[in-house]
Short mmCIF file of C-alpha atoms in Angstrom, two decimals:
data_model
loop_
_atom_site.label_atom_id
_atom_site.label_comp_id
_atom_site.label_asym_id
_atom_site.label_seq_id
_atom_site.Cartn_x
_atom_site.Cartn_y
_atom_site.Cartn_z
CA MET A 1 12.10 -21.92 -44.83
CA ILE A 2 8.80 -21.48 -42.98
CA LYS A 3 7.06 -21.01 -46.34
CA ASP A 4 8.55 -24.27 -47.61
CA ILE A 5 7.33 -26.14 -44.51
CA ILE A 6 3.82 -24.73 -44.99
CA ASN A 7 3.83 -25.72 -48.67
CA GLN A 8 5.01 -29.22 -47.76
CA PHE A 9 2.50 -29.60 -44.91
CA PRO A 10 -0.52 -27.47 -45.94
CA TYR A 11 -2.59 -28.57 -42.94
CA ILE A 12 -0.09 -27.34 -40.31
CA LEU A 13 -1.29 -23.73 -40.36
CA PRO A 14 -5.00 -24.55 -39.79
CA ILE A 15 -3.98 -26.94 -36.99
CA ILE A 16 -1.91 -24.21 -35.30
CA GLU A 17 -4.81 -21.77 -35.64
CA ILE A 18 -7.26 -24.26 -34.13
CA LEU A 19 -4.88 -25.03 -31.24
CA TYR A 20 -4.36 -21.32 -30.63
CA LEU A 21 -8.13 -20.66 -30.58
CA LEU A 22 -8.61 -23.57 -28.19
CA GLY A 23 -5.86 -22.16 -25.99
CA ILE A 24 -7.53 -18.74 -26.01
CA PHE A 25 -10.87 -20.35 -25.12
CA PHE A 26 -9.49 -22.30 -22.15
CA LEU A 27 -7.47 -19.28 -20.99
CA ALA A 28 -10.62 -17.15 -21.16
CA VAL A 29 -12.43 -19.72 -19.01
CA ARG A 30 -9.55 -19.61 -16.52
CA ILE A 31 -9.64 -15.81 -16.39
CA ILE A 32 -13.41 -15.78 -15.84
CA MET A 33 -13.21 -18.40 -13.08
CA ASP A 34 -10.05 -17.07 -11.41
CA THR A 35 -10.49 -13.28 -11.48
CA ARG A 36 -13.05 -11.91 -9.04
CA ASN A 37 -12.96 -8.29 -10.17
CA THR A 38 -15.34 -7.81 -13.13
CA SER A 39 -13.50 -4.89 -14.71
CA LYS A 40 -10.19 -6.73 -14.38
CA THR A 41 -11.73 -9.83 -15.99
CA LEU A 42 -12.94 -7.79 -18.96
CA ALA A 43 -9.58 -6.07 -19.31
CA TYR A 44 -7.69 -9.37 -19.45
CA LEU A 45 -10.19 -10.82 -21.93
CA LEU A 46 -9.69 -7.79 -24.17
CA LEU A 47 -5.93 -8.23 -23.91
CA ILE A 48 -5.81 -11.89 -24.93
CA VAL A 49 -8.28 -11.35 -27.81
CA PHE A 50 -6.96 -8.12 -29.32
CA LEU A 51 -3.25 -8.56 -28.52
CA PRO A 52 -2.43 -12.10 -29.66
CA VAL A 53 0.50 -13.72 -27.82
CA ILE A 54 1.49 -10.42 -26.13
CA GLY A 55 -1.80 -10.32 -24.23
CA ILE A 56 -1.28 -13.90 -23.04
CA ILE A 57 2.22 -13.08 -21.80
CA ILE A 58 0.93 -10.01 -19.93
CA TYR A 59 -1.76 -12.10 -18.24
CA PHE A 60 0.65 -14.80 -17.04
CA VAL A 61 3.12 -12.19 -15.76
CA PHE A 62 0.62 -9.90 -14.04
CA GLY A 63 -2.77 -11.57 -13.89
CA VAL A 64 -2.46 -15.04 -12.41
CA ASN A 65 -4.16 -15.25 -9.03
CA TYR A 66 -1.29 -16.33 -6.81
CA ARG A 67 -3.49 -16.16 -3.73
CA LYS A 68 -4.33 -19.76 -4.62
CA ASN A 69 -0.68 -20.65 -5.07
CA LYS A 70 0.99 -22.86 -2.46
CA PHE A 71 3.53 -20.06 -2.14
CA TYR A 72 0.98 -17.87 -0.34
CA THR A 73 -0.79 -20.80 1.33
CA PHE A 74 2.45 -21.30 3.27
CA LYS A 75 2.38 -17.68 4.43
CA ILE A 76 -1.27 -17.81 5.46
CA GLU A 77 -0.57 -20.91 7.56
CA ARG A 78 2.39 -19.24 9.29
CA ASN A 79 0.34 -16.07 9.88
CA GLU A 80 -2.27 -18.14 11.70
CA LYS A 81 0.41 -19.87 13.77
CA ILE A 82 1.75 -16.53 15.00
CA TYR A 83 -1.76 -15.26 15.60
CA ASN A 84 -2.67 -18.31 17.66
CA GLU A 85 0.21 -17.52 20.01
CA ILE A 86 -0.93 -13.93 20.63
CA GLN A 87 -4.68 -14.07 20.06
CA LYS A 88 -5.51 -13.80 23.77
CA TYR A 89 -3.76 -10.44 24.02
CA ILE A 90 -5.35 -9.22 20.76
CA ARG A 91 -8.83 -10.21 21.93
CA GLU A 92 -8.43 -8.71 25.41
CA THR A 93 -6.91 -5.48 24.10
CA HIS A 94 -9.63 -4.97 21.51
CA HIS A 95 -12.57 -5.52 23.84
CA LYS A 96 -10.96 -3.55 26.68
CA THR A 97 -10.46 -0.52 24.42
CA LEU A 98 -14.01 -0.74 23.11
CA LYS A 99 -15.32 -0.93 26.66
CA ASN A 100 -13.23 2.02 27.85
CA ARG A 101 -13.55 4.28 24.81
CA GLY A 102 -16.46 2.89 22.80
CA ASP A 103 -18.74 5.87 23.43
CA GLU A 104 -16.26 8.16 21.61
CA LEU A 105 -16.19 5.88 18.57
CA ASP A 106 -19.88 5.12 18.15
CA CYS A 107 -20.21 5.98 14.46
CA PHE A 108 -17.06 4.02 13.51
CA VAL A 109 -17.80 0.80 15.41
CA SER A 110 -18.70 -1.06 12.20
CA THR A 111 -15.32 -0.18 10.62
CA ILE A 112 -13.47 -1.06 13.83
CA ASN A 113 -15.10 -4.45 14.22
CA PHE A 114 -14.60 -5.24 10.55
CA LEU A 115 -10.84 -4.78 10.89
CA TYR A 116 -10.80 -6.88 14.05
CA HIS A 117 -12.65 -9.80 12.48
CA ALA A 118 -11.15 -9.56 8.98
CA GLY A 119 -7.50 -9.18 9.93
CA HIS A 120 -7.15 -9.83 13.69
CA SER A 121 -6.32 -6.12 14.12
CA PRO A 122 -7.13 -4.92 17.66
CA LEU A 123 -8.30 -1.44 18.60
CA THR A 124 -5.61 -0.09 20.94
CA GLU A 125 -5.43 2.80 23.40
CA GLU A 126 -2.52 4.27 25.38
CA ASN A 127 -0.69 5.51 22.26
CA GLN A 128 1.28 8.64 21.53
CA VAL A 129 1.00 9.69 17.88
CA GLU A 130 2.99 12.37 16.08
CA VAL A 131 2.38 13.57 12.51
CA LEU A 132 5.60 13.90 10.49
CA VAL A 133 5.38 16.08 7.39
CA ASN A 134 7.81 15.16 4.61
CA GLY A 135 11.11 13.33 4.87
CA GLU A 136 12.79 16.24 6.64
CA GLU A 137 10.69 15.66 9.75
CA LYS A 138 10.60 11.87 9.44
CA PHE A 139 14.29 11.05 9.19
CA ALA A 140 15.38 13.46 11.96
CA LYS A 141 12.97 11.63 14.29
CA VAL A 142 13.89 8.17 12.97
CA PHE A 143 17.62 8.65 13.55
CA LYS A 144 16.99 9.94 17.09
CA VAL A 145 14.77 6.99 18.05
CA LEU A 146 17.03 4.35 16.46
CA GLN A 147 20.01 5.55 18.49
CA LYS A 148 18.11 4.62 21.68
CA ALA A 149 17.22 1.06 20.57
CA LYS A 150 18.07 -1.59 23.18
CA HIS A 151 16.71 -4.92 21.95
CA HIS A 152 15.71 -4.91 18.27
CA ILE A 153 15.08 -2.83 15.16
CA HIS A 154 12.79 -4.14 12.43
CA LEU A 155 12.54 -2.39 9.05
CA GLU A 156 10.33 -3.16 6.04
CA TYR A 157 10.50 -0.91 2.97
CA TYR A 158 9.33 -0.80 -0.61
CA ILE A 159 12.11 1.56 -1.73
CA TYR A 160 15.55 1.76 -0.13
CA ASP A 161 18.06 3.73 -2.22
CA ASN A 162 21.85 3.69 -2.00
CA ASP A 163 22.16 7.44 -1.46
CA LYS A 164 22.89 9.89 1.39
CA ILE A 165 19.82 9.02 3.48
CA GLY A 166 20.14 5.30 2.72
CA ASN A 167 23.76 5.24 3.86
CA GLU A 168 23.15 7.35 6.96
CA LEU A 169 20.43 4.92 7.99
CA ALA A 170 22.68 1.95 7.18
CA ASP A 171 25.45 3.41 9.39
CA ILE A 172 23.07 3.54 12.36
CA LEU A 173 21.78 0.01 11.74
CA ILE A 174 25.32 -1.36 11.59
CA GLN A 175 26.28 0.58 14.72
CA LYS A 176 23.30 -0.77 16.67
CA ALA A 177 23.98 -4.31 15.46
CA SER A 178 27.54 -4.00 16.77
CA GLU A 179 26.07 -3.06 20.16
CA GLY A 180 24.11 -6.31 20.29
CA VAL A 181 20.77 -4.99 19.03
CA VAL A 182 19.01 -7.45 16.70
CA VAL A 183 18.48 -5.69 13.36
CA ARG A 184 16.24 -7.25 10.70
CA PHE A 185 15.57 -5.60 7.35
CA LEU A 186 12.99 -6.62 4.72
CA TYR A 187 12.93 -4.92 1.33
CA ASP A 188 10.96 -5.26 -1.87
CA ASP A 189 13.26 -6.62 -4.56
CA LEU A 190 11.52 -4.61 -7.28
CA GLY A 191 11.09 -1.28 -5.51
CA SER A 192 14.57 -1.38 -3.98
CA GLY A 193 16.31 -2.06 -7.27
CA ASN A 194 18.71 0.82 -6.57
CA ILE A 195 19.88 -0.43 -3.19
CA GLY A 196 22.95 -1.93 -4.84
CA ARG A 197 25.04 -5.00 -4.03
CA LYS A 198 27.69 -2.97 -2.21
CA LEU A 199 25.25 -1.55 0.32
CA LEU A 200 23.61 -4.95 0.85
CA LYS A 201 27.05 -6.48 1.37
CA ARG A 202 27.99 -3.74 3.86
CA LEU A 203 24.80 -4.35 5.83
CA LYS A 204 25.38 -8.12 5.90
CA GLU A 205 28.98 -7.70 7.00
CA GLY A 206 27.68 -5.34 9.70
CA GLU A 207 25.57 -8.21 11.09
CA VAL A 208 22.26 -6.80 9.85
CA GLU A 209 19.91 -9.67 8.98
CA LEU A 210 18.21 -8.91 5.67
CA SER A 211 16.07 -10.44 2.97
CA PRO A 212 13.92 -9.46 0.01
CA VAL A 213 10.25 -10.28 0.55
CA ASN A 214 9.83 -11.73 -2.94
CA LYS A 215 13.13 -12.51 -4.63
CA ILE A 216 13.01 -11.52 -8.30
CA THR A 217 15.45 -13.33 -10.57
CA PHE A 218 14.18 -12.15 -13.96
CA ARG A 219 12.41 -8.83 -13.46
CA LEU A 220 10.50 -8.75 -16.74
CA LEU A 221 9.14 -12.27 -16.32
CA ALA A 222 8.78 -12.47 -12.55
CA ASN A 223 5.47 -14.08 -11.66
CA ARG A 224 5.42 -12.31 -8.31
CA VAL A 225 6.01 -8.77 -9.57
CA ASN A 226 2.28 -8.34 -9.16
CA TYR A 227 2.45 -8.68 -5.38
CA ARG A 228 4.78 -5.97 -4.16
CA ASP A 229 5.69 -5.25 -0.56
CA HIS A 230 4.69 -1.59 -0.59
CA ARG A 231 4.85 -1.17 3.20
CA LYS A 232 7.10 1.32 4.99
CA ILE A 233 7.59 0.24 8.60
CA ILE A 234 10.21 0.69 11.32
CA ILE A 235 9.66 -0.96 14.72
CA VAL A 236 11.96 -0.23 17.65
CA ASP A 237 11.93 -2.41 20.78
CA GLY A 238 8.32 -3.48 20.14
CA ASN A 239 7.11 -0.11 21.37
CA GLU A 240 7.82 2.58 18.76
CA VAL A 241 6.76 2.59 15.11
CA PHE A 242 7.27 4.74 12.03
CA THR A 243 4.89 4.21 9.12
CA GLY A 244 3.37 6.11 6.22
CA GLY A 245 4.22 7.04 2.65
CA ILE A 246 7.89 7.99 2.92
CA ASN A 247 10.49 5.56 1.56
CA VAL A 248 14.24 5.62 2.23
CA SER A 249 15.49 7.95 -0.48
CA ASP A 250 17.05 11.42 -0.75
CA LYS A 251 14.18 12.73 -2.86
CA TYR A 252 11.90 12.64 0.18
CA ILE A 253 14.03 15.25 2.00
CA ASN A 254 13.71 17.62 -0.98
CA PRO A 255 17.33 18.47 -1.78
CA ASN A 256 16.10 19.96 -5.06
CA PRO A 257 13.23 22.49 -4.66
CA LYS A 258 12.38 22.05 -8.34
CA GLN A 259 11.58 18.38 -7.69
CA TYR A 260 9.54 18.81 -4.51
CA TRP A 261 8.06 15.69 -2.87
CA ARG A 262 5.11 16.17 -0.55
CA ASP A 263 4.48 13.24 1.79
CA MET A 264 3.24 12.19 5.23
CA HIS A 265 4.35 9.78 7.96
CA LEU A 266 3.41 8.84 11.52
CA TYR A 267 5.41 8.13 14.67
CA ILE A 268 3.52 5.87 17.09
CA LYS A 269 4.58 4.91 20.61
CA GLY A 270 2.44 2.48 22.57
CA ASN A 271 0.15 -0.49 22.12
CA GLY A 272 -0.40 0.30 18.42
CA ALA A 273 3.09 -1.09 17.77
CA PHE A 274 1.85 -4.59 18.60
CA TYR A 275 0.08 -5.25 15.29
CA PHE A 276 2.93 -3.82 13.22
CA GLN A 277 5.19 -6.35 14.91
CA PHE A 278 2.78 -9.12 13.98
CA LEU A 279 2.83 -7.96 10.33
CA PHE A 280 6.61 -7.73 10.22
CA LEU A 281 7.26 -11.11 11.80
CA SER A 282 4.71 -12.73 9.47
CA ASN A 283 6.53 -11.34 6.43
CA TRP A 284 9.96 -12.13 7.90
CA ILE A 285 9.07 -15.80 8.37
CA PHE A 286 7.50 -15.83 4.89
CA ALA A 287 10.58 -14.29 3.25
CA THR A 288 13.30 -16.20 5.11
CA GLU A 289 11.43 -19.40 6.02
CA LYS A 290 13.06 -19.04 9.45
CA ILE A 291 11.14 -18.61 12.70
CA PRO A 292 12.99 -16.37 15.18
CA GLN A 293 12.82 -16.90 18.93
CA ILE A 294 9.91 -14.62 19.81
CA SER A 295 10.16 -13.34 23.37
CA GLN A 296 8.22 -10.80 25.40
CA ASP A 297 10.71 -8.15 24.27
CA TYR A 298 9.14 -8.17 20.80
CA PHE A 299 5.70 -7.32 22.19
CA ASN A 300 6.23 -4.59 24.78
CA TYR A 301 2.88 -4.15 26.54
CA LYS A 302 4.11 -1.85 29.32
CA HIS A 303 4.85 1.83 28.79
CA ASP A 304 6.41 4.38 31.12
CA THR A 305 4.38 7.28 29.77
CA PRO A 306 1.20 5.89 28.15
CA GLY A 307 -0.58 8.21 25.75
CA SER A 308 -4.32 8.62 25.19
CA THR A 309 -4.63 8.19 21.42
CA ILE A 310 -6.62 5.30 19.93
CA VAL A 311 -5.02 3.44 17.01
CA GLN A 312 -6.06 0.56 14.77
CA VAL A 313 -4.19 -0.88 11.79
CA ALA A 314 -5.61 -1.88 8.40
CA ALA A 315 -3.37 -4.26 6.45
CA SER A 316 -3.83 -5.89 3.07
CA GLY A 317 -1.90 -8.29 0.90
CA PRO A 318 -2.14 -11.48 -1.14
CA ASP A 319 -2.38 -13.38 2.16
CA THR A 320 -5.29 -11.42 3.66
CA LYS A 321 -8.77 -10.12 2.98
CA PRO A 322 -8.97 -6.70 1.22
CA SER A 323 -9.16 -4.94 4.60
CA ILE A 324 -7.88 -1.56 3.45
CA MET A 325 -10.36 -1.27 0.58
CA LEU A 326 -13.39 -2.31 2.63
CA SER A 327 -12.44 -0.34 5.76
CA THR A 328 -11.88 2.77 3.61
CA ALA A 329 -15.36 2.45 2.10
CA SER A 330 -16.86 1.75 5.53
CA ALA A 331 -15.22 4.80 7.10
CA ILE A 332 -16.39 7.06 4.27
CA LEU A 333 -19.95 5.78 4.62
CA SER A 334 -19.77 6.44 8.39
CA ALA A 335 -18.98 10.13 7.87
CA LYS A 336 -21.42 12.77 9.07
CA GLU A 337 -19.75 16.00 7.94
CA LYS A 338 -16.60 15.71 5.85
CA VAL A 339 -14.18 13.43 4.00
CA TYR A 340 -10.81 14.77 2.80
CA ILE A 341 -8.71 12.38 0.70
CA VAL A 342 -5.11 12.81 -0.48
CA THR A 343 -3.63 10.27 -2.90
CA PRO A 344 -1.01 10.31 -5.66
CA TYR A 345 -2.93 7.79 -7.78
CA PHE A 346 -6.73 7.82 -8.00
CA ILE A 347 -7.97 4.76 -9.87
CA PRO A 348 -10.46 3.48 -7.29
CA VAL A 349 -12.27 0.18 -7.13
CA GLU A 350 -16.04 0.52 -7.52
CA THR A 351 -16.67 -0.01 -3.79
CA VAL A 352 -14.62 3.02 -2.79
CA LEU A 353 -15.71 5.15 -5.75
CA ASN A 354 -19.38 4.63 -4.94
CA ALA A 355 -18.82 5.39 -1.25
CA ILE A 356 -17.16 8.70 -2.16
CA LYS A 357 -19.95 9.65 -4.56
CA GLN A 358 -22.65 8.66 -2.08
CA ALA A 359 -21.11 10.82 0.67
CA ALA A 360 -20.83 13.83 -1.66
CA ILE A 361 -24.35 13.47 -3.07
CA ALA A 362 -25.65 13.24 0.51
CA GLY A 363 -24.33 16.75 1.10
CA LEU A 364 -21.09 16.06 2.97
CA ASP A 365 -17.97 18.15 2.36
CA VAL A 366 -15.97 15.71 0.22
CA ARG A 367 -12.62 16.83 -1.18
CA LEU A 368 -9.98 15.00 -3.20
CA MET A 369 -6.39 16.23 -3.58
CA VAL A 370 -4.21 14.68 -6.28
CA PRO A 371 -1.07 15.69 -8.21
CA LYS A 372 -1.60 17.99 -11.17
CA SER A 373 0.61 15.64 -13.17
CA GLY A 374 1.45 12.11 -12.12
CA ASP A 375 4.61 10.17 -12.90
CA SER A 376 2.86 8.00 -15.52
CA LEU A 377 0.98 9.21 -18.58
CA ILE A 378 -1.39 6.22 -18.66
CA VAL A 379 -2.07 6.27 -14.90
CA ASN A 380 -2.69 10.00 -15.04
CA ALA A 381 -5.10 9.59 -17.95
CA ALA A 382 -6.99 6.77 -16.21
CA ALA A 383 -7.36 8.93 -13.08
CA TYR A 384 -8.62 11.89 -15.14
CA SER A 385 -11.45 9.71 -16.48
CA TYR A 386 -13.07 9.63 -13.02
CA TYR A 387 -13.08 13.35 -12.32
CA GLU A 388 -16.15 14.40 -14.31
CA GLU A 389 -18.46 11.96 -12.52
CA LEU A 390 -16.95 12.99 -9.16
CA LEU A 391 -17.50 16.67 -9.92
CA GLU A 392 -21.07 15.92 -10.98
CA SER A 393 -21.53 14.24 -7.57
CA ASN A 394 -20.35 17.45 -5.80
CA VAL A 395 -16.85 16.19 -4.92
CA ARG A 396 -14.36 19.07 -4.84
CA ILE A 397 -11.10 18.18 -6.63
CA PHE A 398 -7.78 19.97 -6.08
CA PHE A 399 -4.74 19.61 -8.34
CA TYR A 400 -1.51 19.99 -6.34
CA LYS A 401 1.02 22.03 -8.36
CA LYS A 402 4.02 22.59 -6.08
CA GLY A 403 5.55 19.19 -6.79
CA PHE A 404 4.69 15.51 -6.66
CA LEU A 405 2.06 14.72 -4.05
CA HIS A 406 2.92 11.27 -2.66
CA ALA A 407 0.95 11.30 0.62
CA LYS A 408 -1.85 8.78 1.23
CA THR A 409 -4.15 10.26 3.88
CA MET A 410 -7.84 10.44 4.66
CA ILE A 411 -9.74 12.60 7.18
CA VAL A 412 -13.26 11.65 8.23
CA ASP A 413 -15.16 14.24 10.28
CA ASP A 414 -13.12 15.59 13.22
CA LEU A 415 -12.10 12.29 14.79
CA LEU A 416 -10.76 9.72 12.31
CA ALA A 417 -7.55 10.16 10.36
CA SER A 418 -5.84 7.57 8.17
CA VAL A 419 -2.18 7.72 7.12
CA GLY A 420 -0.69 4.84 5.21
CA THR A 421 1.13 3.25 2.32
CA ALA A 422 -1.87 2.35 0.15
CA ASN A 423 -2.67 4.43 -2.90
CA MET A 424 -6.30 4.68 -3.94
CA ASP A 425 -5.86 2.36 -6.88
CA VAL A 426 -6.51 -1.27 -7.75
CA ARG A 427 -2.94 -2.44 -7.17
CA SER A 428 -2.79 -1.05 -3.62
CA GLN A 429 -6.33 -2.03 -2.75
CA GLU A 430 -6.17 -5.62 -3.99
CA LEU A 431 -2.62 -6.82 -4.75
CA ASN A 432 0.22 -5.27 -2.74
CA PHE A 433 1.30 -5.79 0.83
CA GLU A 434 0.05 -2.49 2.30
CA VAL A 435 -0.62 -0.99 5.72
CA ASN A 436 -2.73 2.01 6.77
CA THR A 437 -2.98 3.40 10.29
CA LEU A 438 -6.35 4.61 11.54
CA VAL A 439 -5.99 7.19 14.31
CA PHE A 440 -9.03 8.19 16.35
CA ASP A 441 -7.93 11.48 17.85
CA LYS A 442 -9.13 15.07 17.38
CA VAL A 443 -5.66 16.58 17.76
CA VAL A 444 -4.11 14.36 15.06
CA ASN A 445 -7.17 14.88 12.87
CA GLN A 446 -6.88 18.67 13.23
CA LYS A 447 -3.18 18.57 12.38
CA LEU A 448 -3.90 16.72 9.15
CA GLN A 449 -6.79 19.06 8.36
CA ASP A 450 -4.46 22.04 8.82
CA VAL A 451 -1.90 20.48 6.49
CA PHE A 452 -4.60 19.68 3.92
CA LEU A 453 -6.02 23.22 3.97
CA ASN A 454 -2.53 24.73 3.81
CA ASP A 455 -1.71 22.54 0.79
CA THR A 456 -4.76 23.87 -1.05
CA LYS A 457 -2.80 27.14 -1.36
CA ASP A 458 -0.53 25.24 -3.76
CA CYS A 459 -3.47 23.78 -5.66
CA VAL A 460 -5.87 24.76 -8.39
CA GLU A 461 -9.46 23.66 -7.90
CA VAL A 462 -11.08 21.85 -10.81
CA VAL A 463 -14.31 23.43 -12.07
CA LEU A 464 -16.88 21.14 -13.70
CA ASP A 465 -17.83 23.49 -16.57
CA GLU A 466 -14.20 24.05 -17.49
CA TRP A 467 -13.39 20.35 -17.19
CA ARG A 468 -16.13 19.51 -19.68
CA LYS A 469 -14.55 21.86 -22.25
CA ARG A 470 -11.43 19.74 -22.60
CA PRO A 471 -10.74 18.38 -26.10
CA LYS A 472 -12.70 15.24 -26.95
CA TYR A 473 -9.58 13.34 -27.98
CA LYS A 474 -8.19 13.74 -24.43
CA SER A 475 -11.40 12.42 -22.93
CA PHE A 476 -11.34 9.46 -25.30
CA PHE A 477 -7.73 8.60 -24.41
CA GLU A 478 -8.56 8.89 -20.68
CA HIS A 479 -11.51 6.52 -20.95
CA LEU A 480 -9.43 4.14 -23.05
CA ALA A 481 -6.78 4.15 -20.31
CA ARG A 482 -9.53 3.51 -17.76
CA LEU A 483 -10.44 0.27 -19.53
CA PHE A 484 -7.01 -1.04 -18.71
CA SER A 485 -6.78 0.58 -15.25
CA PRO A 486 -7.22 -2.77 -13.43
CA LEU A 487 -3.95 -3.88 -15.02
CA ILE A 488 -1.94 -0.75 -14.20
#
């Protein structure tokens, strides 16, 4: 039938070809004008040229810059409204902490002030911070703290599974809601695909207020799949916070030793909770389009037993500046002795990659710990493509073999430690809603150093000469994967 139409109208095929080429041309112009990242621009141009039709679909699903969309303009406006109501406290807290503790933080002042100006994130003192290794330590502490909640519980998670841990946590949330505690729960509709309708229904019937951050109707064609809420946050009574890499899922408590998950989380009590509350309420209003009555109880400034640890929060998302990426690079460039990085996915943006190489070439002790095998063949290959140049720059690389390394931590010298949700890849650094916690404390730093050094016992160190002997076809595939790494 199509052949008959072409025979009857011989000019239709050339017209279609011309229209298609014009469409490709105007789409290429849009990509060039709309995509700030050079490598990402080139990757999308390659896609639409060498993968006709399919490449165009991939771009419109994953590549459109929705930062310019009215959808996110609404969120930015609401963020500013909340900030305007609390800016006095943020400003006073930041400058007071710098005045009281600035001498201790001299080499990191540039990073600290960047986060304050870029994202309204204040430097806070009077915090207690506890490092929680793996889900076994996290959930025991979480359940204990939640049982004591008096006013509210706020949760925001990328993955929430309908399993043993998920249901135990749900039981506590429902119990606290029945006691009159306000319970609000945000989840990522993509990451929490296994939460199930029954569990969501049980939570709703238990008077837990809940909402997906970005509702996904058709998963394969969702134009907001690109911007995932990858945060993991629990806030209790505006004073206590849990955050880090551990989602709500049984696999994080390691019921199966053969499928070991290695991860890291933080428990924070004190003024550091303030900014997490700001982030949560901003996303809650964005997701539900409802503004709750915000009282003093949501921002608890007074503490019975104030700690001495200094905390600042780096947050990124489609509604903010790339604070995590730039603060990570800034912190690395501020180092004097050492930088230890742990990440499950290493596909860094150029800014961070160059900072790491510069620190190592300058003679600092720079170490990178990554999984021996990731959970994606293409992602793993793209990460492998960076290792030779890192090794040539004197970065020491350790492959973790015991299981899947999911922690996202960074240690800078003996004072700064970062624990967060952001992987060291393009998606986390530029697209997702993410949050990292910067802790300025020698005790916390030492704890993370001890964990890092202990984990090296379950690692094999990569040697440059041996790495160069790998088959050429593997190297080619890795560099091919790297070309498309901005899209992964």
